[in-house]
Coordinates of C-alpha atoms in Angstrom, one line a residue:
M1 CA 29.6 12.7 -77.2
P2 CA 31.2 10.6 -74.6
E3 CA 34.4 8.7 -75.4
Y4 CA 35.1 5.5 -73.8
Q5 CA 38.0 3.1 -73.6
R6 CA 36.9 -1.0 -73.6
F7 CA 39.2 -3.4 -72.8
D8 CA 38.3 -6.5 -75.6
A9 CA 39.1 -9.6 -73.8
H10 CA 37.7 -12.1 -76.5
A11 CA 41.1 -13.3 -78.0
C12 CA 42.5 -14.1 -74.4
E13 CA 40.4 -17.4 -73.8
F14 CA 40.1 -16.9 -70.2
P15 CA 38.8 -19.8 -68.2
R16 CA 35.9 -19.7 -66.1
P17 CA 37.5 -18.4 -62.3
R18 CA 38.4 -21.2 -59.9
A19 CA 36.8 -19.5 -56.6
P20 CA 33.5 -17.4 -56.3
L21 CA 33.6 -13.3 -57.3
F22 CA 30.9 -12.9 -55.1
P23 CA 28.8 -14.6 -52.3
S24 CA 26.3 -17.3 -52.9
L25 CA 23.2 -18.2 -50.6
R26 CA 24.3 -20.6 -47.5
W27 CA 22.1 -21.6 -45.0
A28 CA 25.0 -21.4 -42.3
D29 CA 24.7 -17.6 -43.1
L30 CA 21.2 -17.5 -41.8
G31 CA 19.3 -17.0 -38.7
F32 CA 16.0 -17.6 -37.4
G33 CA 15.6 -16.0 -34.4
G34 CA 15.0 -12.6 -35.2
S35 CA 18.4 -11.4 -33.8
G36 CA 21.4 -10.1 -35.3
T37 CA 20.1 -9.6 -38.6
V38 CA 19.1 -6.3 -40.9
A39 CA 16.7 -3.9 -39.1
P40 CA 13.6 -4.1 -40.2
A41 CA 13.5 -0.4 -41.6
L42 CA 16.0 -1.0 -44.0
I43 CA 13.9 -3.4 -46.0
D44 CA 10.3 -2.3 -45.5
G45 CA 8.6 0.7 -45.4
T46 CA 7.8 4.0 -47.5
A47 CA 11.0 5.2 -47.7
V48 CA 12.3 1.8 -49.1
R49 CA 12.0 0.7 -52.9
H50 CA 13.8 -2.4 -54.3
F51 CA 14.5 -3.4 -57.9
A52 CA 16.6 -5.8 -59.6
R53 CA 19.7 -4.0 -59.7
G54 CA 21.6 -1.1 -58.1
R55 CA 21.8 0.4 -61.8
Y56 CA 17.7 0.3 -61.9
A57 CA 17.4 1.9 -58.5
M58 CA 20.1 4.5 -59.3
H59 CA 17.9 5.1 -62.9
A60 CA 14.9 6.3 -60.4
A61 CA 17.1 8.6 -58.6
Y62 CA 18.8 9.9 -61.5
Q63 CA 14.8 10.5 -62.8
A64 CA 13.8 12.1 -59.6
A65 CA 16.8 14.6 -60.0
G66 CA 15.5 15.8 -63.2
I67 CA 18.2 14.3 -65.7
G68 CA 17.0 14.1 -69.2
P69 CA 17.9 15.8 -72.6
G70 CA 19.7 19.0 -71.6
T71 CA 20.9 17.8 -68.4
A72 CA 23.9 16.8 -66.8
L73 CA 24.7 14.3 -64.1
L74 CA 27.9 14.6 -62.0
A75 CA 30.0 11.3 -61.5
P76 CA 33.3 10.2 -60.4
S77 CA 36.0 9.7 -63.0
Y78 CA 36.7 6.3 -61.9
H79 CA 33.6 4.5 -62.0
C80 CA 31.9 1.4 -63.3
R81 CA 29.6 1.7 -66.6
T82 CA 26.4 0.7 -64.7
M83 CA 27.1 4.0 -62.7
I84 CA 26.8 6.4 -65.8
D85 CA 24.4 3.9 -67.9
P86 CA 21.0 5.5 -66.2
A87 CA 21.7 9.1 -66.9
L88 CA 22.5 8.3 -70.4
A89 CA 19.4 5.9 -70.7
L90 CA 17.2 8.8 -69.4
G91 CA 18.9 11.4 -72.7
G92 CA 21.2 13.1 -70.1
T93 CA 24.9 13.6 -70.1
V94 CA 28.1 12.9 -67.8
L95 CA 30.4 15.1 -66.6
F96 CA 33.2 13.8 -64.4
Y97 CA 35.0 15.0 -61.6
E98 CA 38.7 13.9 -60.2
V99 CA 39.4 11.7 -57.5
D100 CA 43.0 11.4 -55.6
S101 CA 45.0 8.4 -55.3
D102 CA 42.9 7.3 -52.4
L103 CA 39.8 7.8 -54.5
M104 CA 38.4 10.6 -52.5
P105 CA 36.7 13.1 -54.8
R106 CA 38.4 16.6 -55.2
V107 CA 36.2 19.2 -54.2
D108 CA 38.0 21.9 -56.6
S109 CA 37.5 19.6 -59.6
I110 CA 33.2 19.2 -58.6
R111 CA 33.4 23.2 -57.9
A112 CA 35.3 23.9 -61.0
L113 CA 32.3 22.1 -63.0
L114 CA 29.6 23.7 -61.4
A115 CA 31.2 27.4 -62.3
P116 CA 29.2 28.0 -65.2
R117 CA 25.8 29.2 -64.8
D118 CA 24.3 27.3 -67.8
H119 CA 26.0 24.0 -66.6
G120 CA 22.3 22.1 -66.7
I121 CA 23.9 19.8 -63.9
K122 CA 20.9 18.2 -61.5
A123 CA 22.6 16.0 -59.7
L124 CA 26.1 14.4 -58.4
V125 CA 26.6 10.8 -57.1
L126 CA 28.9 9.6 -54.7
P127 CA 30.6 6.2 -54.0
H128 CA 31.8 4.7 -51.1
Y129 CA 34.3 2.3 -52.7
F130 CA 35.3 -1.5 -51.8
G131 CA 33.1 -0.8 -48.5
F132 CA 35.2 2.1 -47.2
E133 CA 33.2 5.1 -46.3
Q134 CA 34.6 8.7 -47.4
P135 CA 35.5 10.7 -44.6
P136 CA 32.6 12.2 -43.0
A137 CA 34.4 16.0 -43.1
L138 CA 34.5 15.4 -47.1
L139 CA 30.9 14.2 -47.1
A140 CA 30.0 17.1 -45.7
A141 CA 31.6 19.3 -47.9
V142 CA 29.9 17.8 -51.1
M143 CA 27.0 17.8 -49.2
A144 CA 27.1 21.5 -49.3
V145 CA 28.2 21.9 -52.7
C146 CA 25.4 20.4 -53.8
R147 CA 22.7 22.2 -51.8
H148 CA 24.4 25.3 -52.9
H149 CA 23.8 24.6 -56.3
G150 CA 20.5 23.0 -55.6
L151 CA 21.6 19.4 -57.0
M152 CA 20.6 16.0 -55.5
F153 CA 23.4 14.0 -53.5
I154 CA 23.0 10.5 -53.9
E155 CA 25.3 8.3 -52.1
D156 CA 26.3 5.2 -54.0
C157 CA 26.8 2.2 -51.8
S158 CA 27.0 -0.2 -54.1
H159 CA 30.0 -1.9 -52.2
A160 CA 29.3 -0.6 -48.7
W161 CA 25.6 -2.2 -47.5
Q162 CA 27.2 -1.3 -43.9
V163 CA 27.4 2.2 -44.9
A164 CA 24.5 2.9 -46.1
A165 CA 22.6 0.8 -43.2
K166 CA 24.4 3.8 -40.8
R167 CA 23.3 6.7 -43.2
A168 CA 19.8 5.4 -44.8
Q169 CA 17.9 7.4 -42.3
G170 CA 19.6 10.8 -43.0
A171 CA 18.6 10.3 -46.7
Q172 CA 14.8 9.3 -46.0
A173 CA 14.6 12.5 -44.2
N174 CA 15.6 15.0 -47.1
A175 CA 14.4 16.1 -50.4
D176 CA 17.9 16.6 -51.5
H177 CA 19.7 13.6 -50.8
V178 CA 19.4 9.8 -51.7
L179 CA 21.2 6.4 -51.4
M180 CA 21.2 3.5 -53.1
A181 CA 23.2 -0.1 -52.4
S182 CA 23.5 -3.4 -54.3
P183 CA 22.8 -6.2 -51.7
Y184 CA 24.0 -9.1 -54.2
K185 CA 27.3 -8.0 -53.4
F186 CA 26.9 -8.5 -49.9
F187 CA 24.4 -10.9 -49.1
G188 CA 24.0 -14.4 -50.6
C189 CA 21.0 -13.3 -52.5
E190 CA 20.5 -13.5 -56.6
D191 CA 19.6 -10.2 -57.1
G192 CA 18.7 -6.8 -55.9
G193 CA 18.8 -3.2 -56.1
V194 CA 17.8 -1.0 -52.6
L195 CA 17.1 3.2 -52.8
W196 CA 16.4 4.9 -49.6
A197 CA 14.6 8.3 -50.2
N198 CA 12.1 10.8 -49.1
P199 CA 8.8 8.9 -50.0
A200 CA 7.5 12.1 -51.6
L201 CA 10.5 11.9 -54.5
F202 CA 8.8 8.8 -56.2
P203 CA 5.4 7.6 -57.6
I204 CA 3.6 5.6 -55.1
T205 CA 3.4 2.7 -57.2
P206 CA 6.2 0.2 -56.5
P207 CA 7.8 -1.3 -58.9
A208 CA 6.5 -4.8 -60.4
R209 CA 7.0 -7.8 -58.6
P210 CA 8.5 -10.8 -60.0
G211 CA 6.5 -13.7 -61.3
L212 CA 6.8 -17.5 -60.1
V213 CA 8.8 -18.1 -63.0
R214 CA 11.5 -15.8 -62.2
E215 CA 11.4 -16.8 -58.4
A216 CA 11.8 -20.5 -59.5
K217 CA 14.5 -19.9 -62.1
A218 CA 16.4 -17.9 -59.2
F219 CA 16.2 -20.7 -56.6
A220 CA 17.6 -22.8 -59.0
S221 CA 20.2 -20.6 -59.7
A222 CA 20.9 -20.1 -55.9
W223 CA 21.1 -23.5 -55.8
S224 CA 23.7 -24.3 -58.5
R225 CA 25.9 -21.4 -57.4
N226 CA 26.1 -22.7 -53.9
R227 CA 27.4 -26.1 -55.2
A228 CA 29.9 -24.3 -57.5
A229 CA 31.5 -22.7 -54.7
R230 CA 31.9 -25.1 -52.5
V231 CA 34.2 -26.5 -55.3
D232 CA 37.7 -26.3 -53.9
A233 CA 40.1 -24.5 -56.6
T234 CA 42.3 -27.2 -58.6
E235 CA 45.1 -26.7 -61.4
A236 CA 44.5 -24.4 -63.7
V237 CA 44.7 -25.9 -67.4
P238 CA 47.6 -24.6 -69.0
R239 CA 46.7 -21.5 -71.4
D240 CA 48.7 -19.7 -74.2
P241 CA 50.7 -17.3 -72.2
A242 CA 50.8 -15.2 -75.2
L243 CA 46.9 -14.4 -76.1
R244 CA 46.5 -10.8 -75.5
G245 CA 43.3 -8.9 -75.3
Q246 CA 43.1 -5.1 -77.0
D247 CA 42.3 -1.8 -75.6
I248 CA 39.4 -0.3 -77.9
T249 CA 38.1 3.5 -78.3
E250 CA 34.5 4.2 -79.2
R251 CA 32.3 7.6 -78.6
H252 CA 28.2 7.2 -78.5
D253 CA 26.0 8.7 -76.0
Q254 CA 24.2 5.0 -75.2
P255 CA 24.2 2.6 -72.2
S256 CA 26.4 0.0 -72.1
P257 CA 25.2 -3.6 -72.8
L258 CA 25.0 -4.5 -69.3
Y259 CA 21.8 -2.1 -69.0
D260 CA 18.7 -3.3 -69.8
R261 CA 16.1 -0.9 -70.3
A262 CA 13.3 -3.7 -69.6
M263 CA 14.5 -4.1 -66.2
E264 CA 14.0 -0.1 -65.1
N265 CA 11.0 -0.9 -63.2
K266 CA 11.2 -4.5 -61.8
N267 CA 11.4 -5.6 -58.3
S268 CA 13.6 -7.4 -56.7
L269 CA 13.2 -11.1 -56.0
A270 CA 11.0 -12.0 -53.2
L271 CA 13.9 -14.6 -52.7
S272 CA 16.6 -11.9 -52.4
R273 CA 14.9 -10.0 -50.0
W274 CA 13.9 -13.3 -47.7
V275 CA 17.7 -13.9 -47.7
M276 CA 18.3 -10.0 -46.8
R277 CA 16.2 -10.5 -44.0
R278 CA 17.3 -14.0 -42.4
T279 CA 21.2 -13.1 -42.8
L280 CA 23.2 -12.9 -39.8
L281 CA 25.6 -9.9 -40.1
A282 CA 28.3 -10.3 -37.4
P283 CA 29.2 -13.4 -38.6
L284 CA 29.2 -12.5 -42.3
V285 CA 31.0 -9.2 -41.7
E286 CA 34.0 -11.0 -39.4
R287 CA 34.6 -13.2 -42.1
R288 CA 35.0 -10.8 -45.0
R289 CA 37.5 -8.4 -42.2
Q290 CA 39.5 -11.6 -41.9
H291 CA 40.1 -12.4 -45.7
Y292 CA 41.0 -8.9 -46.0
R293 CA 43.6 -9.3 -43.5
Q294 CA 44.7 -12.6 -45.2
W295 CA 45.0 -10.6 -48.5
L296 CA 47.1 -7.4 -46.6
E297 CA 49.3 -10.3 -45.0
A298 CA 49.8 -11.8 -48.5
V299 CA 50.9 -8.7 -50.5
A300 CA 52.9 -7.5 -48.0
G301 CA 56.2 -6.5 -49.4
A302 CA 55.3 -7.4 -53.0
R303 CA 57.5 -5.6 -55.6
G304 CA 54.9 -5.7 -58.1
G305 CA 51.9 -4.0 -56.6
Q306 CA 50.3 -3.0 -52.9
A307 CA 47.0 -2.9 -51.6
L308 CA 44.9 0.5 -52.4
M309 CA 43.8 0.5 -48.9
H310 CA 46.1 -0.5 -46.1
E311 CA 43.9 0.0 -43.0
L312 CA 40.8 -1.6 -42.3
P313 CA 38.9 0.3 -40.0
D314 CA 36.7 -1.2 -37.4
D315 CA 33.6 -0.3 -38.4
C316 CA 34.5 -1.4 -42.3
A317 CA 32.8 -4.5 -43.9
P318 CA 35.0 -4.8 -47.3
Y319 CA 33.2 -5.5 -50.8
M320 CA 36.8 -6.4 -52.6
F321 CA 40.5 -6.4 -51.8
P322 CA 41.5 -3.3 -54.2
I323 CA 45.2 -3.9 -55.4
T324 CA 47.2 -1.7 -57.5
I325 CA 49.8 -4.0 -59.9
A326 CA 53.0 -2.0 -62.1
E327 CA 52.6 -4.2 -64.7
P328 CA 48.9 -5.1 -65.9
D329 CA 50.9 -7.1 -68.7
P330 CA 52.1 -9.8 -68.0
V331 CA 50.3 -9.9 -64.4
F332 CA 46.5 -9.6 -64.8
Y333 CA 46.7 -12.1 -68.0
Q334 CA 49.0 -14.6 -65.8
L335 CA 46.4 -14.2 -62.9
K336 CA 43.4 -14.5 -65.3
Q337 CA 44.7 -17.0 -67.2
A338 CA 45.1 -19.3 -63.9
G339 CA 41.6 -18.7 -63.0
M340 CA 41.9 -16.3 -60.6
P341 CA 38.4 -14.2 -60.3
I342 CA 39.1 -10.4 -60.9
F343 CA 37.1 -7.5 -61.4
R344 CA 38.6 -4.5 -63.1
W345 CA 36.8 -1.2 -64.2
D346 CA 38.3 -1.3 -67.8
D347 CA 35.4 0.1 -69.6
M348 CA 35.4 2.9 -68.5
A349 CA 34.8 6.9 -70.0
V350 CA 37.6 9.4 -70.9
S351 CA 38.5 12.0 -68.7
S352 CA 41.4 14.5 -67.8
C353 CA 42.0 12.4 -64.5
T354 CA 45.4 10.6 -64.5
V355 CA 44.2 8.7 -61.2
A356 CA 41.2 6.8 -63.0
R357 CA 43.2 6.4 -66.3
N358 CA 45.8 4.8 -64.5
Y359 CA 43.4 2.8 -62.3
R360 CA 41.3 1.6 -65.2
L361 CA 43.9 -1.1 -66.2
H362 CA 46.2 -0.7 -62.8
L363 CA 43.3 -1.7 -59.9
L364 CA 42.5 -5.0 -59.3
H365 CA 39.4 -6.0 -57.4
L366 CA 39.9 -9.3 -55.7
P367 CA 37.5 -11.0 -53.9
C368 CA 37.0 -11.3 -49.7
H369 CA 33.9 -12.2 -49.4
Q370 CA 32.3 -14.1 -46.2
G371 CA 31.5 -17.5 -49.2
L372 CA 35.0 -18.0 -50.0
S373 CA 36.7 -21.5 -48.1
A374 CA 39.8 -21.6 -46.7
Q375 CA 41.5 -23.5 -49.7
Q376 CA 40.1 -20.8 -52.2
M377 CA 41.9 -18.1 -50.0
A378 CA 44.9 -19.9 -49.6
W379 CA 45.2 -20.3 -53.6
M380 CA 44.5 -17.1 -54.5
T381 CA 46.6 -15.3 -52.1
A382 CA 49.8 -17.4 -52.9
L383 CA 48.9 -17.0 -56.8
V384 CA 48.9 -13.1 -56.5
A385 CA 51.9 -13.3 -53.9
K386 CA 53.6 -15.3 -56.6
A387 CA 52.8 -12.8 -59.5
L388 CA 53.7 -9.9 -57.7
A389 CA 57.1 -11.2 -56.0

């Protein structure tokens, strides 16, 4: 039975973030002339399926691979719980391959896990972390291992829509390659999970479409998030600096509370798909890159932390700015208590990987999306630079 370490923040009384962690719907991001938007083939067609979230697209992929009781999924040791929840929901187990400090998978670790003849492994999932594409040679090596052992190769582009756009055609043409993404992390939409795969792998019946009530609630939520995102950061209310959370160790073989089995066969919102079709890509990507460069400049030379990805490739549309910090206590608490929007994978399965164990608390995900204002970026970068000085 898997063992997990989970950070419980209930005692911390952290305030609401003073800047949005994810982008919201902005009319300025949309175009109505038909050019500069997403290629129609990425959203429509027999090789594309839509879900309410990426985790449910993964559920469909794992199911197609044959994950179930007595079988296993290979997943990276550094992971979000929603990456492994679908396999547990199907009754399967998860084995974790090690990653290097740059979050590239260790092929030798994958081969070692596949060495026993009765391993029961059906699929391997490989993420493109933070919008950065894994090196082509490494992808080719992992795909070759998967083909040799008869595994389905699942590319997780939850952080990397631009990578998915480039690689989706290859997944659609093969019976042993599936690719998925989470549009709401890239576009200003309310939900969304997309799966690209050979149509023969999946039933013809599409996921159930949302009703009018759900669509209306989503529109109201989009409007509310848009208004909240435009509020500039203000001075934080002082918090008790002594408040601390705690790490909890637990064992179980069930999905986390973030996984809702009732949503497994629900389609994404029509509103979300409309936003995806209308969003102008070039200004969105450039704004993300601009914010990422601001983060790089802000933490350059910081003694208490450093950027995980120092170089920004020309074709990269970053999802978040990953930064490793030397002292989670007190830095993490100081930033959270000031209202800083921080993501951290601190609810994770325990593995033998020293990188994953370290990054669980030391690797912060900081927003760099297109919806952040200049004032919000200035406040966040100054706050983090001060905490790490």
